[in-house]
Amino acid sequence: MIDLRSDTVTLPTPEMRKAMYEAEVGDDVFGEDPTVNRLQELAAERMGKEAALFVASGTMGNLVSILTHCGRGDEVILGDWSHTFLYEVGGIAALGGVHPRPVRNQPDGTMALEDIEAAIRPENIHFPRTRLICLENTHNRCGGAVLTPEYTSQVAQLARRYGLKVHLDGARIFNAAIALGVDVKELVKDVDSVMFCLSKGLSAPVGSMVCGSKEFISEARRIRKMVGGGMRQVGVLAAAGIVALTKMVDRLVEDHENARRLAEGLAELPGIKIDPEKVKTNIVIFEFNHPKMTPQEFTERLKEEGVLMLPIEGKRIRAVTHYGITAEDIDKALAIMRRVLGAMS
Ligand SMILES: *Cc1c(COP(=O)(O)O)cnc(C)c1O
């Protein structure tokens, strides 16, 4: 199977399994797991933040971050295509009583600065209080689009003018850094908190990191405990995270090359609409318009031929490149798609 549904399907590397087996562990709720502590120090250092916290998932990382910044009834400004708004089960509202204020995402993953500013609430007895702005980099639903350090900085300046905080959903922040050729610190230096995933392109089996100030992380640690995320001898997982962070970042460039290769091939196929120039990282989203086949029927046919892709909403299909997918796999997948489309014409 050539599995292009997500970079979450990546398997731990042999080096990760070895590190997991050999990990020195302790009770992390007491702060006594040396491997977790090492991972947290490493993550904080990579992000240029004071402290970091290991969490079970990206969803938990965003939830814990937002609940640390906001109290019940507070409002958070976030993109209407953001992962937190679309795909996190409404957790910030259900569990934290935090009111989401979706602002339209532009195709490049940004929200227009004037749209953000217009959504900030003035003091009024009728209104919830705006506390936080959330950004997403790379932007999943916007086809892996990359936010620049300049844009991030502009949003942070706007936030500061209104006394707001900024949280960055950086599930794939290293993909953004690699695509721009900048140090990841440049992309997060202006935000108050950042979450990134170890379990996507970096190939760890489990886990995400939340990074921020010492004070923020110590409060986030309480919230993590509250939502049931206080884990014990979790160094067995953190060990894989250390390998992910130290060994798996630089190779993301291969995923970007393969994604571009896929996009260029797709652009040649009948009934498929995509601009390969817009594919900057490892996510490829294309429109499927075929007179005789729905996107669901197309992905079903591909599955029979050994290629997995994810139909998202409407006519869109998503493919994601990752560790374990080679340029040869991309060529094979394209040949299969050509055949399936040819058989239907
Ligand atoms: C995957 C993802 C998350 C959530 O991560 P999980 O580990 O799947 O909970 C959050 N934000 C973005 C942008 C993601 O792509």
XYZ file of C-alpha atoms and ligand atoms in Angstrom:
360
model
C 0.000 0.000 0.000
C 1.146 3.518 -0.832
C -0.528 5.300 2.061
C -0.868 9.024 1.371
C -3.781 9.662 3.747
C -1.666 11.409 6.357
C 1.832 11.769 7.784
C 0.405 10.322 11.016
C 0.698 6.837 9.481
C 4.498 6.977 9.763
C 6.004 4.122 11.762
C 8.685 4.569 14.423
C 12.209 4.135 13.060
C 14.423 1.269 14.272
C 16.445 3.851 16.212
C 13.255 5.004 17.959
C 12.309 1.467 18.962
C 15.761 0.922 20.396
C 15.639 4.215 22.303
C 12.184 3.313 23.644
C 13.400 -0.078 24.820
C 16.379 1.408 26.594
C 14.712 4.546 27.973
C 15.414 5.503 31.549
C 12.047 6.305 33.142
C 10.361 7.639 36.291
C 7.023 9.087 37.374
C 6.481 12.107 35.158
C 3.575 13.473 37.243
C 6.239 13.967 39.930
C 8.495 15.438 37.237
C 10.850 12.493 37.744
C 11.082 10.963 34.310
C 14.577 11.847 33.082
C 13.785 11.043 29.449
C 10.681 13.255 29.420
C 12.672 16.014 31.099
C 15.366 15.727 28.453
C 12.809 15.873 25.631
C 11.150 18.920 27.189
C 14.484 20.725 27.538
C 15.388 19.855 23.983
C 12.035 21.064 22.616
C 12.213 24.340 24.545
C 15.733 24.902 23.275
C 14.777 24.184 19.638
C 11.853 26.624 19.864
C 13.783 29.287 21.744
C 11.261 29.186 24.608
C 11.859 28.877 28.355
C 10.024 25.619 28.899
C 8.103 22.781 27.245
C 5.539 20.133 28.112
C 5.063 16.675 26.580
C 1.396 15.950 25.762
C -0.413 12.947 24.328
C -1.509 14.539 21.049
C -1.722 17.737 19.039
C -5.370 18.033 19.991
C -4.453 17.846 23.671
C -1.640 20.357 23.121
C -3.961 22.919 21.563
C -6.650 22.284 24.194
C -4.225 22.634 27.091
C -2.694 25.776 25.562
C -6.026 27.466 24.936
C -7.368 26.526 28.377
C -4.195 27.949 29.904
C -4.660 31.262 28.076
C -8.463 31.540 28.426
C -11.105 31.148 31.108
C -14.759 30.202 30.667
C -16.639 32.682 28.496
C -13.470 34.147 26.996
C -13.252 34.338 23.227
C -10.538 33.042 20.932
C -10.068 34.293 17.368
C -9.093 31.469 15.030
C -9.301 30.611 11.331
C -12.561 29.160 10.013
C -10.442 26.468 8.329
C -8.165 25.947 11.322
C -7.640 22.457 12.680
C -8.749 23.592 16.124
C -12.060 24.930 14.795
C -12.770 22.079 12.358
C -11.243 18.919 13.732
C -10.785 19.005 17.512
C -14.288 17.923 18.511
C -15.152 21.399 19.771
C -13.059 20.624 22.845
C -12.231 24.217 23.735
C -15.977 24.957 24.023
C -17.095 21.612 25.436
C -14.362 21.251 28.049
C -13.142 24.801 28.579
C -16.206 26.988 27.949
C -14.046 28.973 25.531
C -16.009 30.738 22.812
C -14.552 30.341 19.301
C -14.682 33.329 16.960
C -13.869 31.983 13.498
C -12.367 34.463 11.038
C -12.098 33.618 7.352
C -8.894 31.884 6.313
C -7.342 33.159 3.107
C -6.159 30.472 0.642
C -2.582 31.078 1.871
C -3.477 30.039 5.429
C -3.451 33.551 6.856
C -6.337 35.561 8.252
C -6.379 39.129 6.922
C -5.067 41.486 9.616
C -8.098 43.754 9.175
C -10.429 40.775 9.645
C -8.646 39.831 12.862
C -8.776 43.391 14.129
C -12.482 43.680 13.283
C -13.175 40.519 15.311
C -11.522 41.831 18.492
C -14.259 42.734 20.962
C -14.443 46.157 22.551
C -15.501 46.403 26.192
C -19.279 45.960 26.251
C -21.543 44.225 28.760
C -23.007 42.119 25.931
C -19.728 40.740 24.649
C -17.400 37.933 25.627
C -13.812 39.118 26.175
C -11.301 38.415 23.430
C -8.212 36.809 25.002
C -6.334 34.967 22.321
C -5.533 34.716 18.618
C -4.624 31.291 17.175
C -2.530 30.782 14.051
C -1.710 27.533 12.239
C 1.618 26.860 10.508
C 1.794 24.957 8.231
C -1.895 25.279 7.476
C -3.357 21.800 7.043
C -6.676 22.607 5.356
C -5.063 25.299 3.197
C -2.855 22.669 1.526
C 0.171 22.884 3.828
C 0.496 26.634 3.278
C 3.334 28.352 5.122
C 3.017 31.464 7.286
C 6.086 33.694 7.213
C 7.895 35.140 10.245
C 6.811 38.613 9.027
C 3.108 37.727 9.036
C 3.376 35.999 12.426
C 5.092 39.062 13.814
C 2.374 41.373 12.434
C -0.344 39.320 14.113
C 1.625 39.326 17.375
C 1.998 43.100 17.231
C -1.725 43.478 16.652
C -2.409 41.143 19.572
C -0.106 43.101 21.866
C -1.798 46.368 20.965
C -5.042 44.900 22.318
C -3.525 43.016 25.257
C -4.139 39.616 23.656
C -2.021 36.470 23.561
C -1.059 34.430 20.500
C -1.014 30.637 20.313
C 0.476 28.861 17.313
C -0.780 25.470 16.206
C 2.555 24.423 14.764
C 1.691 20.746 14.300
C 3.997 20.880 11.231
C 6.129 23.896 12.168
C 9.357 22.185 11.058
C 7.876 21.718 7.588
C 7.308 25.477 7.513
C 10.853 26.227 8.685
C 12.340 23.919 6.053
C 10.147 25.310 3.259
C 11.237 28.870 4.119
C 14.841 27.958 4.883
C 14.688 29.684 8.274
C 15.431 28.549 11.808
C 12.217 27.396 13.450
C 12.873 29.948 16.221
C 12.167 32.713 13.708
C 8.666 31.359 13.186
C 7.754 31.142 16.866
C 9.682 33.984 18.482
C 6.674 36.313 18.566
C 4.034 33.880 19.841
C 3.246 33.229 23.492
C 2.808 29.491 23.029
C 3.408 26.928 20.313
C 2.316 23.317 19.918
C 4.128 20.985 17.554
C 3.660 17.286 16.749
C 6.296 14.584 17.044
C 3.919 12.005 15.613
C 3.452 13.354 12.086
C 6.315 13.869 9.636
C 8.811 13.397 12.467
C 7.552 9.800 12.747
C 7.325 9.304 16.506
C 4.488 6.931 17.452
C 2.861 9.330 19.937
C 3.153 12.824 21.281
C 3.260 16.558 20.860
C 5.011 19.398 22.647
C 3.699 22.664 24.045
C 6.326 25.390 24.472
C 6.205 28.795 26.129
C 7.358 30.749 29.176
C 8.148 28.948 32.465
C 5.045 30.432 34.023
C 2.823 29.398 31.104
C 4.149 25.838 31.077
C 3.740 25.414 34.816
C 0.059 26.398 34.491
C -0.294 24.219 31.363
C 1.017 21.281 33.394
C -1.930 21.720 35.813
C -4.412 21.873 32.932
C -2.872 18.792 31.324
C -3.433 16.941 34.624
C -7.032 18.203 34.656
C -7.820 16.794 31.225
C -6.324 13.448 32.193
C -3.008 13.866 30.431
C -0.707 13.355 33.418
C 1.253 10.267 32.395
C 3.649 8.190 34.480
C 6.675 6.290 33.060
C 6.145 8.015 29.771
C 9.837 8.248 28.988
C 9.251 5.176 26.815
C 7.381 7.511 24.459
C 9.519 10.577 25.007
C 12.562 8.541 23.941
C 11.079 8.240 20.447
C 10.337 11.961 20.558
C 14.004 12.739 21.191
C 14.983 10.748 18.111
C 12.218 12.513 16.154
C 13.500 15.928 17.134
C 17.197 15.232 16.664
C 17.198 12.921 13.627
C 14.021 13.362 11.617
C 13.751 17.100 10.955
C 16.215 17.603 8.108
C 14.788 14.805 5.983
C 11.404 16.606 5.729
C 12.834 18.262 2.634
C 12.390 14.910 0.834
C 8.690 14.938 1.676
C 8.386 18.410 0.166
C 10.137 17.294 -3.024
C 7.869 14.263 -3.283
C 4.763 16.379 -2.688
C 5.804 18.725 -5.487
C 6.500 15.746 -7.751
C 3.034 14.396 -6.994
C 1.390 17.777 -7.615
C 3.166 18.193 -10.944
C 2.035 14.742 -12.031
C -1.527 15.374 -10.863
C -1.701 18.635 -12.821
C -1.269 16.603 -16.032
C -4.200 14.291 -15.305
C -7.665 14.898 -16.770
C -10.343 16.078 -14.343
C -7.841 17.101 -11.680
C -7.250 20.709 -10.734
C -4.170 21.760 -8.797
C -1.516 24.464 -8.997
C 1.785 22.704 -8.237
C 3.444 26.066 -7.544
C 1.277 26.370 -4.446
C 2.515 23.107 -2.967
C 5.217 24.275 -0.558
C 5.355 21.478 2.012
C 4.118 17.880 2.313
C 0.362 18.353 1.855
C -1.265 18.136 -1.574
C -4.940 19.059 -1.876
C -6.536 18.828 -5.306
C -9.959 19.193 -6.816
C -11.443 16.176 -8.515
C -13.950 16.871 -11.277
C -14.818 13.813 -13.281
C -18.025 13.342 -15.296
C -18.350 9.649 -14.326
C -16.795 9.379 -10.879
C -17.171 11.072 -7.493
C -14.052 11.760 -5.407
C -15.170 8.922 -3.084
C -15.485 6.484 -5.985
C -12.064 7.556 -7.247
C -10.348 6.987 -3.878
C -12.161 3.634 -3.542
C -10.809 2.561 -6.939
C -7.314 3.735 -5.962
C -7.534 1.726 -2.766
C -8.208 -1.433 -4.793
C -5.024 -0.640 -6.718
C -2.954 -0.047 -3.580
C -3.033 3.744 -3.180
C -4.682 5.446 -0.219
C -5.799 9.094 -0.254
C -8.312 11.003 1.809
C -11.419 12.579 0.291
C -12.059 15.730 2.348
C -15.092 17.920 1.858
C -16.721 18.749 -1.479
C -14.660 17.674 -4.462
C -11.346 17.836 -2.669
C -8.915 15.011 -2.046
C -5.854 15.184 0.192
C -2.529 13.375 -0.196
C 0.340 13.754 2.277
C 3.947 12.664 1.771
C 6.047 11.370 4.634
C 8.850 9.105 5.889
C 8.420 5.795 4.046
C 7.117 7.334 0.820
C 9.752 7.510 -1.917
C 9.872 9.300 -5.273
C 9.346 5.875 -6.827
C 6.128 5.442 -4.806
C 4.911 8.791 -6.130
C 5.571 7.718 -9.726
C 3.788 4.422 -9.065
C 0.797 6.229 -7.528
C 0.618 8.582 -10.516
C 0.721 5.663 -12.945
C -2.136 3.980 -11.066
C -4.192 7.179 -11.123
C -3.555 7.598 -14.841
C -4.753 4.030 -15.406
C -7.883 4.403 -13.265
C -8.810 7.684 -14.973
C -8.045 6.219 -18.417
C -10.317 3.239 -17.763
C -13.158 5.603 -16.922
C -12.852 7.965 -19.890
C -2.843 16.772 13.250
C -3.052 18.173 13.644
C -3.419 18.506 14.955
C -3.806 17.477 15.987
O -2.897 16.512 16.225
P -3.371 15.063 16.777
O -2.097 14.524 17.317
O -3.900 14.337 15.599
O -4.387 15.299 17.828
C -3.541 19.839 15.255
N -3.317 20.787 14.333
C -2.979 20.506 13.071
C -2.726 21.614 12.112
C -2.843 19.194 12.679
O -2.527 18.905 11.408
